[in-house]
Short mmCIF file of C-alpha atoms in Angstrom, two decimals:
data_model
loop_
_atom_site.label_atom_id
_atom_site.label_comp_id
_atom_site.label_asym_id
_atom_site.label_seq_id
_atom_site.Cartn_x
_atom_site.Cartn_y
_atom_site.Cartn_z
CA MET A 1 0.00 0.00 0.00
CA ALA A 2 1.42 3.37 -1.07
CA ASP A 3 2.53 5.84 1.57
CA VAL A 4 2.51 8.99 -0.58
CA LEU A 5 0.17 10.20 -3.33
CA ARG A 6 1.46 13.13 -5.36
CA VAL A 7 -1.48 15.22 -6.52
CA VAL A 8 -1.97 18.35 -8.63
CA ALA A 9 -5.01 20.59 -8.25
CA ALA A 10 -5.41 22.14 -11.70
CA GLN A 11 -6.68 25.66 -11.00
CA LEU A 12 -7.26 26.78 -14.59
CA ASN A 13 -9.31 29.31 -16.55
CA PHE A 14 -11.69 27.46 -18.86
CA CYS A 15 -13.95 29.18 -21.40
CA VAL A 16 -17.62 28.21 -21.51
CA GLY A 17 -18.50 26.35 -24.68
CA ASP A 18 -14.93 26.06 -25.98
CA ILE A 19 -14.91 22.32 -25.41
CA SER A 20 -12.02 21.46 -27.74
CA THR A 21 -9.69 24.09 -26.23
CA ASN A 22 -10.71 23.11 -22.71
CA CYS A 23 -9.96 19.49 -23.59
CA GLN A 24 -6.55 20.48 -24.95
CA MET A 25 -5.79 22.38 -21.72
CA ILE A 26 -6.78 19.34 -19.66
CA CYS A 27 -4.66 16.92 -21.70
CA GLU A 28 -1.62 19.22 -21.77
CA ALA A 29 -1.77 19.78 -18.01
CA ALA A 30 -2.13 16.04 -17.43
CA LEU A 31 0.83 15.16 -19.66
CA ALA A 32 2.99 17.87 -18.10
CA SER A 33 2.13 16.59 -14.64
CA ALA A 34 2.91 13.00 -15.64
CA LYS A 35 6.38 14.07 -16.78
CA ARG A 36 6.97 15.52 -13.31
CA GLY A 37 6.06 12.23 -11.66
CA VAL A 38 2.62 13.31 -10.41
CA ASP A 39 0.27 10.44 -9.61
CA CYS A 40 -3.09 12.23 -10.00
CA ILE A 41 -4.34 15.54 -11.41
CA ILE A 42 -7.71 16.97 -10.39
CA PHE A 43 -9.68 19.35 -12.61
CA PRO A 44 -12.62 21.50 -11.49
CA GLU A 45 -16.38 21.04 -11.86
CA LEU A 46 -17.61 21.02 -15.48
CA ALA A 47 -14.07 21.86 -16.59
CA LEU A 48 -14.71 20.40 -20.03
CA THR A 49 -17.60 22.75 -20.82
CA GLY A 50 -16.68 25.66 -18.59
CA TYR A 51 -19.03 26.88 -15.87
CA PRO A 52 -21.86 27.72 -16.02
CA PRO A 53 -22.80 26.34 -19.45
CA GLU A 54 -26.48 27.25 -18.87
CA ASP A 55 -28.74 26.45 -21.84
CA LEU A 56 -25.80 25.19 -23.89
CA LEU A 57 -26.54 22.01 -21.98
CA ILE A 58 -29.71 21.50 -23.98
CA ARG A 59 -27.94 21.85 -27.34
CA PRO A 60 -28.03 18.38 -28.92
CA GLY A 61 -24.46 18.59 -30.19
CA LEU A 62 -22.84 19.49 -26.88
CA GLN A 63 -22.85 16.04 -25.32
CA ARG A 64 -21.45 14.48 -28.49
CA ARG A 65 -18.49 16.86 -28.33
CA VAL A 66 -18.04 16.17 -24.63
CA ASP A 67 -17.99 12.41 -25.21
CA LEU A 68 -15.39 12.69 -27.97
CA CYS A 69 -13.18 14.81 -25.72
CA LEU A 70 -13.57 12.35 -22.85
CA ASP A 71 -12.03 9.73 -25.14
CA GLU A 72 -9.02 12.06 -25.64
CA ILE A 73 -8.74 12.64 -21.90
CA ALA A 74 -8.81 8.89 -21.31
CA GLN A 75 -5.85 8.48 -23.66
CA ALA A 76 -3.97 11.20 -21.73
CA SER A 77 -4.35 9.15 -18.54
CA GLN A 78 -1.78 6.49 -19.46
CA GLU A 79 0.80 7.81 -16.98
CA VAL A 80 -1.30 9.88 -14.60
CA THR A 81 -4.78 9.48 -13.11
CA ILE A 82 -7.16 12.25 -14.18
CA VAL A 83 -10.22 13.44 -12.26
CA VAL A 84 -12.34 15.76 -14.39
CA GLY A 85 -15.78 17.38 -14.26
CA HIS A 86 -18.19 17.24 -17.20
CA PRO A 87 -21.89 16.82 -18.09
CA ARG A 88 -23.06 13.27 -18.67
CA THR A 89 -26.24 12.14 -20.40
CA THR A 90 -27.83 8.77 -19.69
CA GLU A 91 -31.28 7.28 -20.09
CA ALA A 92 -32.03 8.62 -16.61
CA GLY A 93 -31.24 12.21 -17.64
CA LEU A 94 -28.41 14.73 -17.55
CA PHE A 95 -25.92 14.67 -14.68
CA ASN A 96 -23.17 16.94 -13.40
CA SER A 97 -20.44 14.34 -13.15
CA ALA A 98 -16.85 13.67 -12.16
CA SER A 99 -14.99 10.92 -14.00
CA VAL A 100 -11.74 9.25 -13.00
CA PHE A 101 -9.49 8.03 -15.83
CA ALA A 102 -6.42 5.83 -15.39
CA SER A 103 -4.38 3.78 -17.88
CA GLY A 104 -6.66 4.85 -20.72
CA GLU A 105 -9.93 3.77 -19.04
CA CYS A 106 -12.67 5.29 -16.91
CA ILE A 107 -12.36 3.63 -13.50
CA ALA A 108 -15.05 5.58 -11.62
CA ARG A 109 -17.86 8.08 -12.12
CA TYR A 110 -19.72 10.18 -9.59
CA ASP A 111 -22.85 12.29 -10.13
CA LYS A 112 -23.37 15.45 -8.09
CA GLN A 113 -26.07 14.96 -5.49
CA ALA A 114 -26.65 18.45 -4.03
CA LEU A 115 -27.82 20.66 -6.90
CA PRO A 116 -27.85 24.36 -5.91
CA ASN A 117 -30.91 26.27 -7.03
CA TYR A 118 -30.51 29.68 -5.39
CA ALA A 119 -28.82 33.01 -6.08
CA VAL A 120 -26.90 32.63 -9.37
CA PHE A 121 -27.34 28.85 -9.54
CA ASP A 122 -29.95 27.06 -11.67
CA GLU A 123 -28.67 23.50 -11.64
CA LYS A 124 -32.07 21.89 -11.07
CA ARG A 125 -33.11 23.40 -14.40
CA TYR A 126 -30.65 21.07 -16.12
CA PHE A 127 -29.40 18.22 -13.97
CA GLU A 128 -30.76 15.20 -12.18
CA PRO A 129 -29.29 14.51 -8.72
CA GLY A 130 -26.95 11.59 -8.27
CA GLU A 131 -27.38 8.92 -5.64
CA GLY A 132 -24.93 7.68 -3.05
CA PRO A 133 -21.17 8.02 -2.56
CA VAL A 134 -18.50 6.80 -4.95
CA VAL A 135 -15.14 5.70 -3.56
CA THR A 136 -12.32 4.66 -5.87
CA THR A 137 -8.70 3.61 -5.47
CA ILE A 138 -6.03 6.05 -6.69
CA GLY A 139 -2.41 5.16 -6.02
CA GLY A 140 -3.35 2.90 -3.16
CA PHE A 141 -5.53 5.51 -1.41
CA GLN A 142 -9.31 5.27 -1.09
CA ILE A 143 -10.67 8.49 -2.60
CA GLY A 144 -14.24 9.70 -2.15
CA LEU A 145 -15.57 11.98 -4.88
CA SER A 146 -17.81 15.01 -4.43
CA ILE A 147 -18.72 18.06 -6.47
CA CYS A 148 -18.99 21.63 -5.18
CA GLU A 149 -22.29 21.99 -3.29
CA ASP A 150 -22.00 18.41 -2.01
CA ILE A 151 -19.28 19.48 0.41
CA TRP A 152 -21.60 22.05 1.99
CA GLN A 153 -23.76 19.14 3.15
CA ILE A 154 -21.91 17.34 5.95
CA GLU A 155 -23.94 14.20 5.23
CA THR A 156 -21.94 13.76 2.00
CA SER A 157 -18.66 13.62 3.92
CA GLN A 158 -20.14 11.25 6.46
CA ALA A 159 -21.40 8.98 3.67
CA ASN A 160 -17.94 8.95 2.08
CA ALA A 161 -16.39 7.99 5.39
CA LYS A 162 -18.87 5.13 5.85
CA ALA A 163 -18.10 3.95 2.30
CA GLY A 164 -14.42 3.61 3.18
CA ALA A 165 -12.93 6.84 1.84
CA GLU A 166 -9.63 8.02 3.30
CA VAL A 167 -9.61 11.38 1.47
CA ILE A 168 -12.28 13.43 -0.33
CA PHE A 169 -11.59 15.06 -3.69
CA ASN A 170 -14.09 17.92 -4.06
CA ILE A 171 -14.14 19.61 -7.49
CA ASN A 172 -15.67 23.07 -7.74
CA ALA A 173 -16.90 26.00 -9.75
CA SER A 174 -17.40 28.36 -6.83
CA PRO A 175 -17.79 32.06 -7.76
CA TYR A 176 -16.24 34.87 -5.80
CA ASN A 177 -17.99 37.40 -3.62
CA ARG A 178 -16.94 39.42 -0.60
CA GLY A 179 -16.33 37.10 2.32
CA LYS A 180 -16.53 33.95 0.20
CA TYR A 181 -13.21 32.51 1.37
CA GLU A 182 -14.36 32.53 4.99
CA GLU A 183 -17.71 30.98 4.00
CA ARG A 184 -15.97 28.19 2.10
CA LEU A 185 -13.47 27.56 4.86
CA THR A 186 -16.25 27.25 7.44
CA ALA A 187 -18.12 24.74 5.25
CA LEU A 188 -14.99 22.74 4.44
CA ARG A 189 -13.94 22.54 8.09
CA ALA A 190 -17.40 21.34 9.09
CA ALA A 191 -17.31 18.70 6.34
CA ALA A 192 -13.79 17.51 7.21
CA GLN A 193 -14.59 17.24 10.90
CA ALA A 194 -17.98 15.60 10.34
CA GLY A 195 -16.50 12.87 8.14
CA GLY A 196 -13.12 12.73 9.84
CA LEU A 197 -11.53 12.99 6.40
CA PRO A 198 -9.02 15.31 4.71
CA ILE A 199 -10.37 17.27 1.74
CA VAL A 200 -8.72 18.44 -1.48
CA TYR A 201 -10.83 21.34 -2.80
CA THR A 202 -10.10 22.32 -6.42
CA ASN A 203 -11.68 25.47 -7.88
CA ILE A 204 -11.57 27.27 -11.24
CA ILE A 205 -10.51 30.85 -11.87
CA GLY A 206 -11.59 33.44 -14.42
CA GLY A 207 -14.51 35.58 -15.49
CA GLN A 208 -17.72 34.31 -17.05
CA ASP A 209 -20.20 37.08 -17.82
CA GLU A 210 -21.00 38.60 -14.39
CA LEU A 211 -19.44 35.77 -12.40
CA VAL A 212 -15.79 35.74 -11.38
CA PHE A 213 -14.06 32.64 -10.03
CA ASP A 214 -11.12 33.20 -7.72
CA GLY A 215 -9.52 29.77 -7.45
CA SER A 216 -8.18 29.71 -3.87
CA SER A 217 -8.02 25.92 -4.05
CA LEU A 218 -7.48 24.35 -0.63
CA ALA A 219 -6.29 21.25 1.15
CA LEU A 220 -7.58 20.58 4.66
CA ASN A 221 -6.62 17.86 7.07
CA ALA A 222 -9.24 15.85 8.89
CA ASP A 223 -9.26 18.23 11.86
CA GLY A 224 -10.18 21.13 9.56
CA ALA A 225 -6.74 22.74 9.61
CA VAL A 226 -5.64 24.27 6.31
CA ALA A 227 -2.72 22.28 4.95
CA ALA A 228 -2.22 24.22 1.71
CA ARG A 229 -3.79 27.08 -0.23
CA ALA A 230 -3.37 27.97 -3.89
CA PRO A 231 -3.06 31.62 -4.94
CA GLN A 232 -6.18 33.68 -5.59
CA PHE A 233 -7.03 34.74 -9.16
CA ALA A 234 -4.08 32.90 -10.69
CA GLU A 235 -3.82 29.89 -12.97
CA THR A 236 -1.65 27.23 -11.39
CA LEU A 237 -0.96 23.53 -11.26
CA PHE A 238 -0.95 23.32 -7.47
CA ASP A 239 1.20 20.54 -6.02
CA LEU A 240 0.03 18.55 -3.00
CA GLU A 241 1.17 15.42 -1.20
CA ILE A 242 -1.14 13.00 0.57
CA SER A 243 0.76 10.90 3.09
CA ARG A 244 -0.23 7.85 5.08
CA THR A 245 1.43 7.80 8.51
CA ASP A 246 1.04 5.85 11.71
CA THR A 247 -1.39 8.50 12.96
CA GLY A 248 -3.52 8.69 9.79
CA ILE A 249 -3.70 10.59 6.49
CA SER A 250 -2.13 14.04 6.22
CA LEU A 251 -1.99 16.59 3.40
CA HIS A 252 0.97 18.85 2.62
CA GLY A 253 1.60 21.71 0.21
CA ASP A 254 2.51 25.35 -0.09
CA SER A 255 0.21 28.12 1.11
CA THR A 256 -0.23 31.53 -0.44
CA GLY A 257 -1.05 34.34 1.95
CA GLU A 258 -4.56 35.78 1.90
CA LYS A 259 -5.06 39.06 0.06
CA SER A 260 -6.72 42.00 1.77
CA GLU A 261 -10.40 42.40 1.00
CA LEU A 262 -9.78 45.47 -1.17
CA ALA A 263 -7.01 43.68 -3.06
CA SER A 264 -9.33 40.72 -3.71
CA ILE A 265 -12.19 42.90 -4.91
CA TYR A 266 -9.91 44.89 -7.18
CA GLN A 267 -8.44 41.71 -8.65
CA ALA A 268 -11.97 40.38 -9.20
CA LEU A 269 -12.78 43.48 -11.25
CA VAL A 270 -9.58 43.17 -13.27
CA THR A 271 -10.22 39.47 -13.92
CA GLY A 272 -13.84 40.05 -14.89
CA VAL A 273 -12.99 42.83 -17.35
CA ARG A 274 -10.02 40.98 -18.85
CA ASP A 275 -11.92 37.76 -19.48
CA TYR A 276 -15.09 39.44 -20.75
CA ILE A 277 -13.04 41.31 -23.35
CA ASP A 278 -10.70 38.45 -24.24
CA LYS A 279 -13.23 35.61 -24.29
CA ASN A 280 -15.64 37.66 -26.40
CA ARG A 281 -12.76 38.59 -28.75
CA PHE A 282 -13.04 42.36 -28.55
CA LYS A 283 -9.99 44.31 -29.68
CA GLY A 284 -9.95 46.43 -26.55
CA CYS A 285 -12.27 48.88 -24.81
CA VAL A 286 -13.52 52.46 -24.97
CA LEU A 287 -14.83 54.45 -22.03
CA GLY A 288 -15.93 57.95 -21.20
CA LEU A 289 -13.45 59.60 -18.83
CA SER A 290 -15.35 62.39 -17.11
CA GLY A 291 -12.84 63.47 -14.50
CA GLY A 292 -15.02 61.85 -11.84
CA ILE A 293 -14.23 59.01 -9.50
CA ASP A 294 -16.25 56.24 -11.21
CA SER A 295 -14.72 56.59 -14.65
CA ALA A 296 -11.28 57.07 -13.08
CA LEU A 297 -11.52 53.74 -11.27
CA THR A 298 -12.94 52.07 -14.39
CA LEU A 299 -9.98 53.30 -16.44
CA ALA A 300 -7.50 51.99 -13.87
CA VAL A 301 -9.18 48.58 -13.88
CA ALA A 302 -9.31 48.46 -17.68
CA VAL A 303 -5.62 49.32 -18.10
CA ASP A 304 -4.62 46.77 -15.46
CA ALA A 305 -6.82 44.18 -17.20
CA ILE A 306 -5.83 44.49 -20.85
CA GLY A 307 -2.97 46.98 -21.09
CA ALA A 308 -2.92 50.70 -21.84
CA GLU A 309 -2.39 50.13 -25.56
CA ASN A 310 -5.81 48.49 -25.80
CA VAL A 311 -7.77 51.18 -23.92
CA VAL A 312 -9.18 54.38 -25.40
CA ALA A 313 -10.54 57.07 -23.09
CA VAL A 314 -12.72 59.96 -24.24
CA SER A 315 -13.32 63.20 -22.35
CA MET A 316 -16.62 64.66 -23.59
CA PRO A 317 -17.11 68.07 -22.00
CA SER A 318 -20.33 70.03 -22.14
CA ARG A 319 -21.13 73.64 -21.27
CA TYR A 320 -21.42 72.51 -17.65
CA THR A 321 -18.11 70.66 -17.44
CA ALA A 322 -15.51 72.23 -15.18
CA GLN A 323 -12.05 72.70 -16.67
CA MET A 324 -10.59 70.71 -13.77
CA SER A 325 -12.61 67.68 -14.98
CA ILE A 326 -10.93 67.81 -18.39
CA ASP A 327 -7.52 68.43 -16.84
CA ASP A 328 -7.88 65.53 -14.40
CA ALA A 329 -9.07 63.16 -17.14
CA LEU A 330 -6.07 64.01 -19.31
CA ALA A 331 -3.70 63.73 -16.33
CA GLN A 332 -4.90 60.24 -15.52
CA ALA A 333 -4.73 59.12 -19.15
CA ARG A 334 -1.11 60.33 -19.27
CA SER A 335 -0.23 58.54 -16.03
CA GLU A 336 -1.87 55.35 -17.31
CA GLY A 337 -0.18 55.66 -20.71
CA CYS A 338 -3.39 55.31 -22.70
CA GLN A 339 -4.87 57.32 -25.52
CA CYS A 340 -7.41 60.01 -24.56
CA HIS A 341 -9.51 62.08 -26.97
CA VAL A 342 -11.28 65.30 -26.03
CA VAL A 343 -14.55 65.56 -27.93
CA SER A 344 -16.95 68.35 -27.01
CA ILE A 345 -20.65 67.47 -27.02
CA GLU A 346 -21.72 71.12 -27.32
CA GLU A 347 -22.36 70.99 -31.06
CA PRO A 348 -24.46 67.77 -31.15
CA PHE A 349 -26.26 68.81 -27.97
CA SER A 350 -27.19 72.18 -29.49
CA ALA A 351 -28.31 70.49 -32.70
CA PHE A 352 -30.54 68.01 -30.88
CA THR A 353 -31.95 70.82 -28.76
CA GLN A 354 -32.92 72.80 -31.87
CA ILE A 355 -34.53 69.74 -33.42
CA ILE A 356 -36.59 68.82 -30.37
CA GLU A 357 -37.52 72.25 -28.97
CA PRO A 358 -40.43 72.78 -31.39
CA VAL A 359 -42.21 69.68 -30.10
CA VAL A 360 -41.26 69.75 -26.39
CA ALA A 361 -42.38 72.52 -24.07
CA ASP A 362 -39.82 73.70 -21.48
CA LEU A 363 -37.06 71.47 -22.83
CA LYS A 364 -34.48 73.54 -20.96
CA ALA A 365 -35.95 72.54 -17.61
CA GLY A 366 -35.37 69.20 -15.91
CA ALA A 367 -34.12 65.77 -16.80
CA ALA A 368 -34.83 65.80 -20.54
CA GLN A 369 -32.04 68.24 -21.32
CA GLU A 370 -29.64 66.58 -18.86
CA ASN A 371 -30.25 63.15 -20.36
CA MET A 372 -29.76 64.46 -23.90
CA GLN A 373 -26.20 65.36 -22.94
CA ALA A 374 -25.55 61.87 -21.60
CA ARG A 375 -26.99 60.35 -24.76
CA CYS A 376 -24.75 62.49 -26.95
CA ARG A 377 -21.83 60.94 -25.09
CA GLY A 378 -23.24 57.45 -25.53
CA LEU A 379 -23.52 58.05 -29.28
CA ILE A 380 -19.87 59.11 -29.52
CA LEU A 381 -18.63 56.12 -27.53
CA MET A 382 -20.69 53.64 -29.55
CA ALA A 383 -19.42 55.15 -32.82
CA LEU A 384 -15.83 54.60 -31.66
CA SER A 385 -16.73 51.09 -30.56
CA ASN A 386 -18.21 50.22 -33.92
CA ALA A 387 -15.31 51.74 -35.85
CA GLU A 388 -12.53 50.08 -33.84
CA GLY A 389 -14.08 46.82 -32.62
CA LYS A 390 -13.61 47.84 -28.99
CA ILE A 391 -16.28 47.29 -26.36
CA VAL A 392 -17.68 50.28 -24.47
CA LEU A 393 -17.28 50.01 -20.71
CA ALA A 394 -20.10 51.69 -18.80
CA THR A 395 -18.78 53.43 -15.71
CA GLY A 396 -21.79 53.58 -13.36
CA ASN A 397 -21.69 52.13 -9.84
CA LYS A 398 -24.17 50.05 -7.83
CA SER A 399 -25.51 52.98 -5.84
CA GLU A 400 -26.49 54.79 -9.03
CA MET A 401 -27.92 51.64 -10.63
CA SER A 402 -29.96 50.97 -7.50
CA VAL A 403 -31.82 54.27 -7.47
CA GLY A 404 -31.90 54.95 -11.21
CA TYR A 405 -29.41 57.83 -11.08
CA ALA A 406 -28.28 56.95 -14.58
CA THR A 407 -29.40 57.63 -18.15
CA LEU A 408 -30.65 54.85 -20.37
CA TYR A 409 -28.78 54.91 -23.69
CA GLY A 410 -26.49 57.56 -22.18
CA ASP A 411 -24.02 56.80 -19.39
CA MET A 412 -25.61 53.34 -19.21
CA ALA A 413 -24.55 52.65 -22.81
CA GLY A 414 -21.98 49.91 -23.04
CA GLY A 415 -21.36 46.20 -23.25
CA PHE A 416 -19.89 45.65 -19.78
CA ALA A 417 -20.12 47.60 -16.51
CA PRO A 418 -17.15 46.84 -14.23
CA LEU A 419 -18.52 48.81 -11.25
CA LYS A 420 -22.12 47.61 -11.54
CA ASP A 421 -21.90 45.82 -8.18
CA ILE A 422 -19.58 48.33 -6.47
CA PRO A 423 -21.35 50.77 -4.08
CA LYS A 424 -20.16 54.37 -4.25
CA MET A 425 -18.31 54.39 -0.94
CA LEU A 426 -16.44 51.25 -2.00
CA VAL A 427 -15.49 53.04 -5.24
CA TYR A 428 -13.56 55.53 -3.13
CA GLU A 429 -11.89 52.77 -1.12
CA LEU A 430 -10.82 50.96 -4.27
CA ALA A 431 -9.49 54.15 -5.85
CA ASN A 432 -7.36 54.81 -2.79
CA TYR A 433 -6.24 51.16 -2.78
CA ARG A 434 -5.21 51.34 -6.45
CA ASN A 435 -3.14 54.42 -5.73
CA THR A 436 -1.15 52.49 -3.14
CA ILE A 437 0.15 50.32 -5.99
CA SER A 438 1.02 53.33 -8.14
CA GLN A 439 -0.44 56.83 -8.24
CA VAL A 440 -2.71 56.83 -11.30
CA ILE A 441 -5.92 58.50 -10.08
CA PRO A 442 -5.47 62.22 -9.34
CA ASN A 443 -6.13 63.07 -5.70
CA ARG A 444 -8.48 65.85 -6.73
CA VAL A 445 -10.73 63.29 -8.43
CA ILE A 446 -11.04 61.40 -5.15
CA GLU A 447 -11.48 64.48 -2.97
CA ARG A 448 -13.98 66.62 -4.91
CA PRO A 449 -17.75 66.17 -4.37
CA PRO A 450 -19.30 63.83 -6.98
CA SER A 451 -21.31 65.47 -9.76
CA ALA A 452 -22.87 64.40 -13.05
CA GLU A 453 -22.08 67.91 -14.40
CA LEU A 454 -25.29 68.01 -16.45
CA ALA A 455 -26.59 71.25 -14.93
CA PRO A 456 -25.06 74.38 -13.32
CA ASP A 457 -23.31 73.69 -9.98
CA GLN A 458 -24.86 70.21 -9.88
CA LYS A 459 -24.00 67.78 -7.07
CA ASP A 460 -25.16 64.18 -6.60
CA THR A 461 -26.59 65.20 -3.22
CA ASP A 462 -29.07 67.47 -5.03
CA SER A 463 -30.93 64.29 -6.03
CA LEU A 464 -29.74 61.66 -3.54
CA PRO A 465 -29.02 61.26 0.15
CA PRO A 466 -25.29 61.45 0.97
CA TYR A 467 -23.63 58.20 -0.11
CA GLU A 468 -22.50 57.40 3.44
CA ILE A 469 -26.24 57.20 4.27
CA LEU A 470 -27.50 55.87 0.94
CA ASP A 471 -25.12 52.91 0.65
CA PRO A 472 -25.94 51.22 3.98
CA ILE A 473 -29.66 51.66 3.30
CA LEU A 474 -29.24 50.07 -0.13
CA GLU A 475 -27.21 47.21 1.31
CA ARG A 476 -29.98 46.44 3.80
CA TYR A 477 -32.82 46.76 1.28
CA ILE A 478 -31.21 44.96 -1.67
CA GLU A 479 -28.89 42.40 -0.13
CA ARG A 480 -30.67 41.66 3.15
CA ASP A 481 -34.30 42.18 2.04
CA MET A 482 -35.03 44.43 5.02
CA THR A 483 -38.13 46.65 4.96
CA PRO A 484 -37.87 50.44 5.38
CA ARG A 485 -39.26 50.07 8.90
CA GLU A 486 -36.62 47.47 9.76
CA ILE A 487 -33.94 49.72 8.28
CA ALA A 488 -35.20 52.64 10.35
CA ASN A 489 -35.02 50.47 13.46
CA GLU A 490 -31.27 50.27 12.87
CA GLY A 491 -30.92 54.03 13.23
CA PHE A 492 -31.82 55.42 9.80
CA ASP A 493 -34.47 58.02 9.08
CA LEU A 494 -37.72 56.26 8.15
CA GLU A 495 -38.73 58.70 5.43
CA THR A 496 -35.28 58.46 3.84
CA ALA A 497 -35.48 54.66 3.91
CA LYS A 498 -38.94 54.77 2.30
CA ARG A 499 -37.74 57.19 -0.37
CA VAL A 500 -34.72 55.04 -1.22
CA ALA A 501 -36.80 51.84 -1.36
CA GLY A 502 -39.25 53.54 -3.71
CA MET A 503 -36.44 54.66 -6.01
CA VAL A 504 -35.05 51.12 -6.12
CA ASP A 505 -38.46 49.65 -6.96
CA ARG A 506 -39.27 52.21 -9.67
CA ASN A 507 -36.04 51.67 -11.57
CA GLU A 508 -36.13 47.95 -12.20
CA TYR A 509 -36.84 48.68 -15.88
CA LYS A 510 -33.54 50.53 -16.19
CA ARG A 511 -31.50 47.79 -14.55
CA ARG A 512 -33.06 45.15 -16.79
CA GLN A 513 -31.56 47.00 -19.76
CA ALA A 514 -28.16 47.57 -18.18
CA ALA A 515 -24.95 45.89 -19.25
CA PRO A 516 -23.70 42.92 -17.22
CA GLY A 517 -21.02 43.61 -14.65
CA VAL A 518 -18.77 41.85 -12.16
CA LYS A 519 -20.57 40.38 -9.15
CA ILE A 520 -18.76 40.97 -5.86
CA THR A 521 -21.56 41.35 -3.26
CA ARG A 522 -23.93 38.83 -1.75
CA ARG A 523 -26.67 39.96 -4.14
CA ALA A 524 -25.91 41.66 -7.43
CA PHE A 525 -28.35 42.95 -10.03
CA GLY A 526 -28.92 40.47 -12.83
CA ARG A 527 -29.31 36.71 -12.44
CA ASP A 528 -28.71 37.07 -8.69
CA ARG A 529 -31.75 39.32 -8.06
CA ARG A 530 -34.88 38.77 -10.14
CA PHE A 531 -37.72 41.18 -9.53
CA PRO A 532 -40.55 41.85 -12.00
CA ILE A 533 -40.45 45.10 -13.91
CA THR A 534 -44.21 45.42 -13.89
CA SER A 535 -45.27 45.23 -10.27
CA ARG A 536 -47.43 47.23 -7.88
CA TYR A 537 -45.99 45.59 -4.81
CA SER A 538 -44.61 48.04 -2.29
CA GLU A 539 -43.29 47.68 1.25
CA GLN A 540 -45.47 50.71 2.03
CA GLN A 541 -48.70 48.96 0.99
CA PRO A 542 -51.18 48.46 3.84
CA VAL A 543 -51.71 44.84 4.80
CA LEU A 544 -55.37 43.80 4.54
CA LYS A 545 -56.80 42.15 7.64
#
């Protein structure tokens, strides 16, 4: 019986739907590991299709491609055992499976039992649940298999222990959000201690639409102690050793230190932007650089994601734009090393005003004229996008999206919104964090009061509560589902809480038309939060008795 099993956790960035390339990555990593004398390589959940494949799973040709690639993976297992996640179709239905290949053959298969159907997960829409544990022999060790959500149910670990497992291999596609590492670690410790078994937890990295996967693959010993941790947001073939000693099974490997929360969030934004642009084959990105904090942070993220040479910024001043806004935009573009155009919107704005004035009374008063300016800017950005094949990045933040402080087809124009799930106060924190790496955002941009600059002497606080009040109310209403009365009971003004809740409810139609953006909170707009556009429900409605 072997005393040591040399294992690699393959923390890789797979692209959804690119089955042949994913297969090539799997085979190349397996062959490279075999040359280094590795006994077993573990790939993440649904590695072959990428995660989440969503309705691609119902395409009739997908499973045929998967099956052909599984034959290639089997051939790559001549010198190393391969554990890989993939969809599997049988007469009983479609399953989220893990297969184990060794010496050119499939020696074990496990079907995921716990199918998540909450938040961003829709697995019950596609998959049937598996039944019972699967334990297989790899290099003389008894290995229990589990997939992602299974490990959050301690019964799965206990069942593996009863079935004779000595170690659990848990393959994952676990997306990032604030605090996720601690949540995972708590669940993994509970599972390890409940089953009395060490756990190797392998996760993917990379961006997929609004989801970002951070890797952070882990190895825990049976007492729940972390034995090794892979780096966050980095592709790696992570080496581990599983040893049998007189006192039991122990896991060993290197550990990468935990990033600060701000560093993790910033890296999530960079990863999400990079992969959205690269995987969708855009030639780069274009964004409006207003001289304000949101577009400044968006530019920093974009340059860090894809390089300054692939980013085009555009300052689009109007009659209400302060000269310092133009100066600060140009200063940041110079410090970032990216191209920046200055294109005044005065001429198109005046032209549109002359066209519309005969049919609109009092055009110069209120939101109509303000929004026309924003839409002039959207038109310019989209023209550049079409001409150069670069995606437009919208620069709005979560606070603005929540209350509708944004213009449809104006500043909301774009194909991706990096800050869509970043509250305004966090925007400031991230800007200050980025400047600790290198000073790219002018201090004046961070320090001056925020303004849309669509009217004389305009400030965001003319229309909204101060962000230090607005953001915690939004967090409670959107992420915790608290009522205005419950929010007020935590020390906020009741009328302000009611006003904010009403603004959130009224602007669902805008958010439904917004670009996708990186999810970093417990509940982001999009697939994570699904409210009807047409609804007369209100927390202020009287309850009939």
